[in-house]
Short mmCIF file of C-alpha atoms in Angstrom, two decimals:
data_model
loop_
_atom_site.label_atom_id
_atom_site.label_comp_id
_atom_site.label_asym_id
_atom_site.label_seq_id
_atom_site.Cartn_x
_atom_site.Cartn_y
_atom_site.Cartn_z
CA PRO A 1 -176.20 7.58 -50.20
CA ILE A 2 -179.48 5.93 -50.78
CA THR A 3 -179.80 2.30 -52.00
CA ILE A 4 -182.56 0.04 -52.77
CA GLY A 5 -182.16 -3.47 -51.15
CA ARG A 6 -182.56 -6.61 -53.28
CA GLU A 7 -185.94 -8.80 -53.10
CA MET A 8 -185.06 -11.73 -51.10
CA ALA A 9 -187.23 -14.59 -50.62
CA ALA A 10 -187.52 -13.98 -47.02
CA ALA A 11 -188.56 -10.46 -47.49
CA TRP A 12 -191.15 -11.57 -50.10
CA ALA A 13 -192.67 -14.05 -47.79
CA PHE A 14 -192.92 -11.38 -45.18
CA LEU A 15 -194.43 -8.73 -47.16
CA CYS A 16 -197.12 -11.11 -48.69
CA THR A 17 -197.95 -12.15 -45.10
CA ALA A 18 -198.04 -8.59 -43.79
CA ALA A 19 -200.25 -7.41 -46.60
CA ALA A 20 -202.60 -9.95 -45.97
CA LEU A 21 -202.71 -9.33 -42.13
CA LEU A 22 -202.56 -5.45 -42.33
CA GLY A 23 -205.22 -5.48 -45.13
CA ALA A 24 -202.69 -3.51 -47.48
CA SER A 25 -203.69 -3.74 -51.26
CA ALA A 26 -201.08 -4.86 -53.68
CA SER A 27 -199.76 -2.24 -55.78
CA SER A 28 -197.49 -2.17 -58.79
CA LYS A 29 -196.41 1.19 -58.51
CA LYS A 30 -192.77 1.38 -57.64
CA SER A 31 -191.51 3.16 -54.50
CA SER A 32 -188.27 4.21 -53.61
CA TYR A 33 -186.57 7.49 -52.20
CA SER A 34 -187.32 10.33 -54.62
CA LYS A 35 -184.93 13.15 -55.35
CA LYS A 36 -187.44 15.48 -57.12
CA LYS A 37 -188.61 17.22 -54.08
CA ARG A 38 -186.32 19.89 -52.25
CA PRO A 39 -185.15 18.79 -48.89
CA MET A 40 -187.24 21.39 -46.90
CA ASP A 41 -190.49 20.40 -48.32
CA ALA A 42 -191.54 18.40 -45.10
CA LEU A 43 -190.72 21.26 -42.98
CA GLU A 44 -192.46 23.66 -45.00
CA ARG A 45 -195.57 21.63 -44.95
CA LEU A 46 -195.18 21.55 -41.22
CA GLN A 47 -194.63 25.26 -41.07
CA GLN A 48 -197.96 26.09 -43.36
CA SER A 49 -200.12 23.76 -41.10
CA THR A 50 -202.29 25.16 -38.32
CA LYS A 51 -199.89 24.12 -35.75
CA TYR A 52 -197.16 26.66 -37.21
CA ARG A 53 -196.93 30.28 -38.04
CA GLY A 54 -193.74 30.20 -40.16
CA VAL A 55 -190.23 29.45 -39.28
CA GLY A 56 -189.92 31.58 -36.43
CA TYR A 57 -192.92 30.10 -34.75
CA ASP A 58 -192.83 29.90 -31.08
CA PRO A 59 -194.72 26.97 -29.80
CA ASN A 60 -195.25 28.65 -26.36
CA ALA A 61 -196.48 31.85 -27.58
CA PRO A 62 -200.25 31.95 -27.67
CA PRO A 63 -202.08 33.20 -30.83
CA ASP A 64 -203.74 36.39 -30.76
CA LEU A 65 -207.01 35.22 -29.12
CA GLU A 66 -208.09 38.48 -27.97
CA ALA A 67 -208.36 39.98 -31.37
CA LYS A 68 -210.25 36.92 -32.47
CA GLY A 69 -212.82 37.69 -29.76
CA GLY A 70 -211.44 35.18 -27.25
CA GLY A 71 -210.51 37.59 -24.59
CA VAL A 72 -207.39 37.60 -22.43
CA ASP A 73 -208.66 34.52 -20.46
CA ALA A 74 -208.74 32.53 -23.47
CA ALA A 75 -205.28 33.77 -24.33
CA ARG A 76 -204.07 32.96 -20.75
CA LYS A 77 -205.63 29.26 -21.01
CA PHE A 78 -203.93 28.79 -24.26
CA LYS A 79 -200.50 29.78 -22.84
CA LYS A 80 -200.95 27.60 -19.62
CA LYS A 81 -201.92 24.50 -21.70
CA ASN A 82 -198.87 24.75 -23.95
CA LYS A 83 -196.27 25.78 -21.29
CA LEU A 84 -193.27 23.69 -21.44
CA PRO A 85 -192.82 21.32 -18.40
CA ARG A 86 -189.97 22.43 -16.20
CA GLN A 87 -191.05 22.03 -12.53
CA LEU A 88 -190.40 18.65 -10.73
CA LYS A 89 -193.93 17.46 -9.71
CA TYR A 90 -192.67 14.56 -7.68
CA THR A 91 -189.98 11.61 -7.75
CA LEU A 92 -191.15 7.83 -7.66
CA ARG A 93 -188.79 5.35 -6.16
CA GLY A 94 -188.89 1.72 -5.80
CA HIS A 95 -186.83 0.23 -8.63
CA GLN A 96 -183.55 -1.39 -7.93
CA GLY A 97 -180.85 -0.66 -10.89
CA GLN A 98 -181.48 1.19 -14.12
CA VAL A 99 -185.01 2.05 -15.36
CA LEU A 100 -185.17 1.26 -19.00
CA ALA A 101 -188.74 1.57 -19.92
CA LEU A 102 -191.47 3.90 -19.43
CA VAL A 103 -194.89 4.38 -20.99
CA PHE A 104 -198.09 6.36 -20.09
CA ASP A 105 -201.45 4.90 -20.64
CA ILE A 106 -203.68 6.40 -23.35
CA SER A 107 -205.48 8.35 -20.95
CA GLY A 108 -202.38 9.71 -19.21
CA GLU A 109 -203.67 8.64 -15.64
CA TYR A 110 -201.26 5.76 -15.11
CA LEU A 111 -197.53 5.00 -15.97
CA LEU A 112 -195.75 1.81 -16.26
CA SER A 113 -192.10 1.41 -15.66
CA ALA A 114 -189.78 -1.41 -15.74
CA GLY A 115 -185.85 -1.95 -15.91
CA GLU A 116 -182.78 -4.10 -14.55
CA ASP A 117 -184.79 -5.47 -11.40
CA SER A 118 -187.21 -7.16 -13.86
CA ILE A 119 -190.32 -5.83 -12.07
CA VAL A 120 -193.05 -4.04 -13.89
CA ARG A 121 -194.73 -1.13 -11.67
CA LEU A 122 -197.89 0.66 -12.25
CA TRP A 123 -198.15 4.27 -11.10
CA SER A 124 -200.75 6.80 -10.54
CA VAL A 125 -199.87 10.03 -12.38
CA GLN A 126 -202.09 12.20 -10.45
CA ASP A 127 -200.31 11.67 -6.92
CA GLY A 128 -197.34 9.32 -7.66
CA THR A 129 -198.61 6.41 -5.67
CA LEU A 130 -197.75 2.89 -6.35
CA VAL A 131 -200.90 1.18 -7.78
CA LYS A 132 -199.57 -2.34 -8.75
CA LYS A 133 -196.26 -4.19 -8.64
CA PHE A 134 -196.45 -7.25 -11.07
CA PRO A 135 -194.83 -10.36 -10.16
CA ILE A 136 -191.36 -11.21 -11.38
CA ALA A 137 -191.71 -13.22 -14.84
CA HIS A 138 -188.39 -12.25 -16.36
CA ASP A 139 -185.09 -13.49 -15.42
CA ALA A 140 -183.20 -10.63 -16.91
CA ALA A 141 -183.66 -6.99 -17.29
CA ILE A 142 -186.75 -5.74 -19.18
CA THR A 143 -185.88 -3.63 -22.10
CA ASP A 144 -189.20 -2.50 -23.38
CA ILE A 145 -192.94 -2.13 -22.65
CA LEU A 146 -195.91 -1.74 -24.77
CA LEU A 147 -199.49 -0.95 -23.24
CA SER A 148 -202.62 -1.49 -25.06
CA ARG A 149 -205.08 1.42 -25.68
CA ASP A 150 -207.90 -0.45 -23.28
CA ARG A 151 -205.10 -1.01 -20.75
CA LYS A 152 -205.94 -4.65 -20.44
CA THR A 153 -202.71 -5.94 -22.01
CA PHE A 154 -199.37 -4.91 -21.85
CA ILE A 155 -196.24 -6.73 -23.64
CA THR A 156 -192.53 -6.81 -22.16
CA SER A 157 -189.13 -7.85 -23.43
CA ASP A 158 -185.90 -8.66 -21.77
CA ARG A 159 -182.14 -9.14 -22.50
CA ASN A 160 -182.45 -12.75 -22.49
CA GLY A 161 -184.83 -12.73 -25.65
CA ARG A 162 -188.17 -13.44 -23.70
CA VAL A 163 -191.26 -11.65 -24.88
CA LEU A 164 -194.28 -12.07 -22.65
CA VAL A 165 -198.02 -10.75 -23.08
CA TRP A 166 -199.48 -9.87 -19.86
CA ASN A 167 -203.27 -9.45 -18.43
CA THR A 168 -203.33 -6.19 -16.51
CA LEU A 169 -206.31 -7.18 -14.45
CA LYS A 170 -205.00 -10.55 -13.43
CA GLY A 171 -201.67 -9.47 -12.83
CA SER A 172 -199.72 -12.09 -14.61
CA SER A 173 -198.17 -12.98 -17.98
CA VAL A 174 -200.49 -15.14 -20.07
CA ARG A 175 -198.49 -16.02 -23.02
CA SER A 176 -194.80 -16.28 -24.05
CA LEU A 177 -193.66 -15.37 -27.51
CA TYR A 178 -190.64 -17.45 -28.84
CA GLY A 179 -187.92 -16.97 -31.68
CA PRO A 180 -185.46 -14.34 -30.33
CA THR A 181 -181.89 -15.90 -28.95
CA SER A 182 -180.49 -12.90 -27.91
CA ALA A 183 -181.59 -9.55 -26.07
CA VAL A 184 -184.88 -7.74 -27.54
CA THR A 185 -184.11 -4.23 -27.82
CA SER A 186 -187.39 -2.68 -29.05
CA LEU A 187 -191.00 -3.55 -29.36
CA ALA A 188 -193.73 -2.00 -31.64
CA TRP A 189 -197.13 -3.19 -33.01
CA SER A 190 -199.74 -2.35 -35.61
CA GLU A 191 -202.38 0.12 -34.84
CA ASP A 192 -204.90 -2.41 -34.31
CA GLU A 193 -202.51 -4.24 -31.90
CA THR A 194 -202.28 -7.55 -33.80
CA ILE A 195 -199.07 -7.56 -35.41
CA LEU A 196 -195.96 -7.27 -32.95
CA VAL A 197 -192.62 -6.55 -34.14
CA GLY A 198 -189.46 -7.02 -32.14
CA GLY A 199 -185.73 -6.18 -32.85
CA THR A 200 -182.74 -7.97 -31.37
CA VAL A 201 -179.08 -7.82 -30.69
CA GLU A 202 -178.49 -10.55 -33.05
CA GLY A 203 -179.56 -8.48 -35.91
CA CYS A 204 -182.97 -10.27 -36.45
CA THR A 205 -186.37 -8.57 -36.44
CA TYR A 206 -189.34 -10.98 -35.42
CA ILE A 207 -192.90 -10.60 -36.38
CA TRP A 208 -195.71 -12.28 -34.45
CA ASP A 209 -199.29 -12.49 -35.08
CA LEU A 210 -201.17 -11.81 -31.89
CA SER A 211 -204.63 -12.50 -33.19
CA THR A 212 -203.75 -16.19 -33.22
CA ARG A 213 -202.80 -18.69 -30.47
CA SER A 214 -199.29 -19.19 -32.09
CA HIS A 215 -196.20 -18.40 -29.97
CA SER A 216 -194.02 -18.67 -33.03
CA PRO A 217 -193.17 -15.71 -35.15
CA ILE A 218 -194.69 -15.79 -38.64
CA GLN A 219 -191.55 -14.27 -40.19
CA VAL A 220 -187.91 -13.39 -39.22
CA LEU A 221 -186.24 -10.51 -41.24
CA SER A 222 -182.37 -11.11 -40.95
CA HIS A 223 -181.00 -8.36 -43.43
CA ASN A 224 -178.92 -6.90 -40.58
CA SER A 225 -175.60 -8.11 -39.49
CA TYR A 226 -175.74 -5.53 -36.85
CA PRO A 227 -178.11 -5.15 -33.77
CA VAL A 228 -181.31 -3.86 -34.64
CA SER A 229 -181.82 -1.02 -32.17
CA SER A 230 -185.30 0.17 -32.81
CA VAL A 231 -188.42 -1.09 -34.70
CA LEU A 232 -191.89 0.62 -35.69
CA VAL A 233 -195.05 -0.29 -37.50
CA SER A 234 -197.07 2.07 -39.49
CA GLU A 235 -199.15 0.51 -42.36
CA PRO A 236 -198.12 -0.02 -45.04
CA PHE A 237 -194.61 -0.44 -43.84
CA ILE A 238 -192.43 -1.80 -41.01
CA ALA A 239 -189.03 -0.02 -40.29
CA THR A 240 -186.19 -0.92 -38.42
CA ALA A 241 -182.90 1.06 -37.38
CA SER A 242 -179.51 -0.80 -36.81
CA ALA A 243 -176.25 -0.10 -35.08
CA ASP A 244 -174.40 0.14 -38.49
CA GLY A 245 -176.23 3.59 -39.24
CA VAL A 246 -178.92 1.92 -41.78
CA LEU A 247 -182.61 2.73 -41.67
CA ARG A 248 -184.47 -0.05 -43.57
CA ILE A 249 -188.11 0.17 -44.54
CA TYR A 250 -190.19 -2.98 -45.76
CA ASP A 251 -193.11 -1.61 -47.96
CA VAL A 252 -195.92 -3.79 -48.04
CA GLU A 253 -197.52 -2.05 -51.10
CA THR A 254 -194.52 -2.38 -53.25
CA ALA A 255 -192.97 -5.36 -51.95
CA ARG A 256 -189.61 -3.62 -51.78
CA VAL A 257 -186.74 -3.27 -49.00
CA LEU A 258 -185.74 0.21 -48.95
CA GLU A 259 -182.38 1.39 -47.25
CA ARG A 260 -181.12 4.62 -46.04
CA SER A 261 -177.58 4.54 -44.83
CA PHE A 262 -176.32 7.47 -42.47
CA GLY A 263 -172.88 5.87 -42.19
CA SER A 264 -171.43 3.59 -39.38
CA ALA A 265 -170.39 6.60 -37.32
CA ALA A 266 -174.07 7.45 -36.98
CA SER A 267 -175.13 4.42 -35.16
CA ILE A 268 -178.97 4.61 -34.79
CA GLY A 269 -180.15 4.19 -31.32
CA SER A 270 -183.89 5.04 -31.95
CA LEU A 271 -186.47 5.42 -34.45
CA SER A 272 -189.93 7.00 -34.14
CA LEU A 273 -192.51 8.62 -36.72
CA SER A 274 -194.39 11.85 -36.61
CA LYS A 275 -197.94 11.94 -36.18
CA ASP A 276 -198.68 12.74 -39.75
CA ARG A 277 -196.41 10.03 -40.98
CA ARG A 278 -194.17 12.28 -43.11
CA MET A 279 -190.85 12.15 -41.07
CA PHE A 280 -188.74 9.71 -39.22
CA LEU A 281 -186.91 10.90 -36.16
CA LEU A 282 -183.67 9.07 -35.53
CA GLY A 283 -181.56 9.28 -32.29
CA CYS A 284 -177.90 8.57 -33.17
CA LEU A 285 -175.05 7.70 -30.94
CA ASP A 286 -172.84 10.67 -32.11
CA ASP A 287 -174.76 13.17 -30.07
CA THR A 288 -177.25 14.09 -32.70
CA ILE A 289 -180.90 13.51 -33.41
CA ARG A 290 -181.94 13.53 -37.21
CA LEU A 291 -185.18 14.48 -38.85
CA VAL A 292 -185.64 12.68 -41.97
CA ASP A 293 -188.10 12.90 -44.69
CA ARG A 294 -189.83 9.37 -45.01
CA LYS A 295 -190.52 9.64 -48.77
CA THR A 296 -187.48 11.03 -50.04
CA GLY A 297 -184.85 10.01 -47.27
CA ASP A 298 -183.58 13.64 -47.08
CA GLU A 299 -182.18 14.86 -43.80
CA LEU A 300 -184.22 17.88 -42.80
CA MET A 301 -182.93 19.04 -39.42
CA ARG A 302 -180.25 17.77 -36.91
CA TYR A 303 -180.49 18.45 -33.23
CA ARG A 304 -177.54 19.01 -30.84
CA GLY A 305 -176.91 19.59 -27.37
CA HIS A 306 -177.40 16.43 -25.42
CA GLN A 307 -174.94 13.44 -24.99
CA ASN A 308 -175.40 9.98 -26.66
CA GLN A 309 -172.77 7.83 -27.44
CA GLY A 310 -173.09 4.72 -25.11
CA PHE A 311 -176.99 3.90 -24.88
CA TYR A 312 -179.89 3.54 -27.19
CA LEU A 313 -181.82 6.63 -26.04
CA ARG A 314 -185.23 6.89 -27.24
CA SER A 315 -186.08 10.16 -28.65
CA HIS A 316 -189.71 11.09 -30.05
CA LEU A 317 -192.00 13.86 -31.01
CA PRO A 318 -194.50 14.72 -28.24
CA TRP A 319 -197.77 16.26 -28.29
CA ASP A 320 -198.54 18.34 -31.24
CA ASN A 321 -195.17 17.55 -33.09
CA SER A 322 -193.84 20.92 -32.48
CA LEU A 323 -191.02 19.79 -30.35
CA VAL A 324 -188.34 17.03 -30.17
CA LEU A 325 -187.86 15.16 -26.74
CA SER A 326 -184.60 13.09 -25.70
CA PRO A 327 -182.88 11.84 -22.73
CA SER A 328 -179.40 12.58 -22.34
CA GLU A 329 -176.35 10.71 -20.83
CA ASP A 330 -175.37 13.84 -19.01
CA GLY A 331 -178.14 13.37 -16.47
CA ARG A 332 -180.87 15.69 -18.33
CA ALA A 333 -183.67 15.39 -20.54
CA PHE A 334 -183.94 17.87 -23.64
CA LEU A 335 -186.68 19.54 -25.63
CA TRP A 336 -185.98 21.10 -29.04
CA ASN A 337 -188.09 23.44 -31.36
CA LEU A 338 -188.70 21.14 -34.28
CA VAL A 339 -188.51 23.80 -36.94
CA GLU A 340 -185.75 25.87 -35.69
CA GLY A 341 -183.55 23.10 -34.24
CA THR A 342 -183.02 25.12 -31.08
CA ILE A 343 -183.18 23.89 -27.52
CA ALA A 344 -186.38 24.81 -25.84
CA ALA A 345 -185.81 23.37 -22.46
CA SER A 346 -183.48 20.98 -20.54
CA LEU A 347 -184.51 19.20 -17.45
CA ARG A 348 -182.03 18.23 -14.81
CA HIS A 349 -183.11 14.77 -13.59
CA GLY A 350 -179.56 14.09 -11.85
CA ASP A 351 -175.92 13.25 -12.27
CA ARG A 352 -176.35 9.79 -13.88
CA PRO A 353 -177.62 9.03 -17.47
CA VAL A 354 -181.09 9.67 -18.17
CA LEU A 355 -182.24 6.37 -20.27
CA CYS A 356 -185.81 6.94 -21.09
CA ALA A 357 -188.21 9.81 -21.11
CA ALA A 358 -191.93 9.57 -21.77
CA SER A 359 -194.65 12.32 -22.52
CA HIS A 360 -198.15 12.61 -21.45
CA PRO A 361 -200.64 11.90 -24.22
CA LYS A 362 -202.70 14.87 -23.48
CA GLU A 363 -201.01 17.34 -21.17
CA ARG A 364 -197.62 18.98 -21.04
CA VAL A 365 -196.25 16.50 -18.60
CA LEU A 366 -193.11 14.40 -18.81
CA ALA A 367 -191.66 11.53 -16.95
CA THR A 368 -187.81 10.71 -17.00
CA ALA A 369 -185.83 7.86 -15.71
CA GLY A 370 -182.50 6.23 -15.74
CA ALA A 371 -179.37 4.84 -14.34
CA ASP A 372 -180.15 6.14 -10.82
CA GLY A 373 -183.57 3.94 -10.46
CA ALA A 374 -185.58 7.02 -9.93
CA ILE A 375 -188.52 8.12 -11.93
CA LYS A 376 -189.30 11.95 -12.07
CA VAL A 377 -192.34 13.69 -13.15
CA TRP A 378 -192.31 17.10 -14.61
CA GLU A 379 -194.97 19.51 -15.23
#
């Protein structure tokens, strides 16, 4: 079930380049999925952390703050802060067609959205007003958005393979990145926001160096014969997920391409990483979401209850990593308890598929959007 891909010339060139750009040190130590640890080790580590109190931990239950001298008020504040979002705050309208991408800024004050109408909109999270409508620069549906931490730059991709870098203050695109010849499905960048990675329907993964003025990719990975549905960057590796159910990890330190196949029936639609970088979360087109140990490749938990068979729905671990969030094709968004695997909440967005869900970086606030063109904010 777990194989190590051959070192190809292209992969070696990419890894050497990425090592220099990301500042990764070379290492002769072999890295592969190990079978030495028991499958539940990652979950046990989570349970023992300060965020958990064992397998039966309830993320909404306040600790005994009163016994610790915090008093009743402290316990009430904790419960309010950690309450799951269930109430609709407001609905944002303006997009024509499906909304395919949502992202909060690092402060949680603003929300960027885009989709089939090729227009990027900036919203105020506080009152739901439209702050800015950016001019049309794409000639196809926008598939993904990245927003920089300083909010001065954002990047968009579309179904025609265009990738644009925008200046938020100027309100216009300032740079085009070349390479893809088919739809770009997913974007990700390094922590310092200098290395950009994009996955495509043609099965290639493109890598650009944003610290230079070059418009061309520094490397193209072509190990996939199926569409690349999702990508992520986390030093010292780049990971891709594809429609054939294969997770690939390009490890800079060991110059290895690691593969983990979940079977063609489990076509992977999304890929994300836990904050402690120990676990991958895979959204699969068989109505499941899988939690996988990054080092061993073992499946730790499987989440069910939502519907996902036709779209690349992006699931992720919001807030303190105690929950799993995913859109659903039945018009809802779901939250699961990470450790127990049980549904903690479901939000009814509408009757048409919910295609994206974003979590506020600081507060228990969610935004959902989808085929109906509406964006709903929940608290």
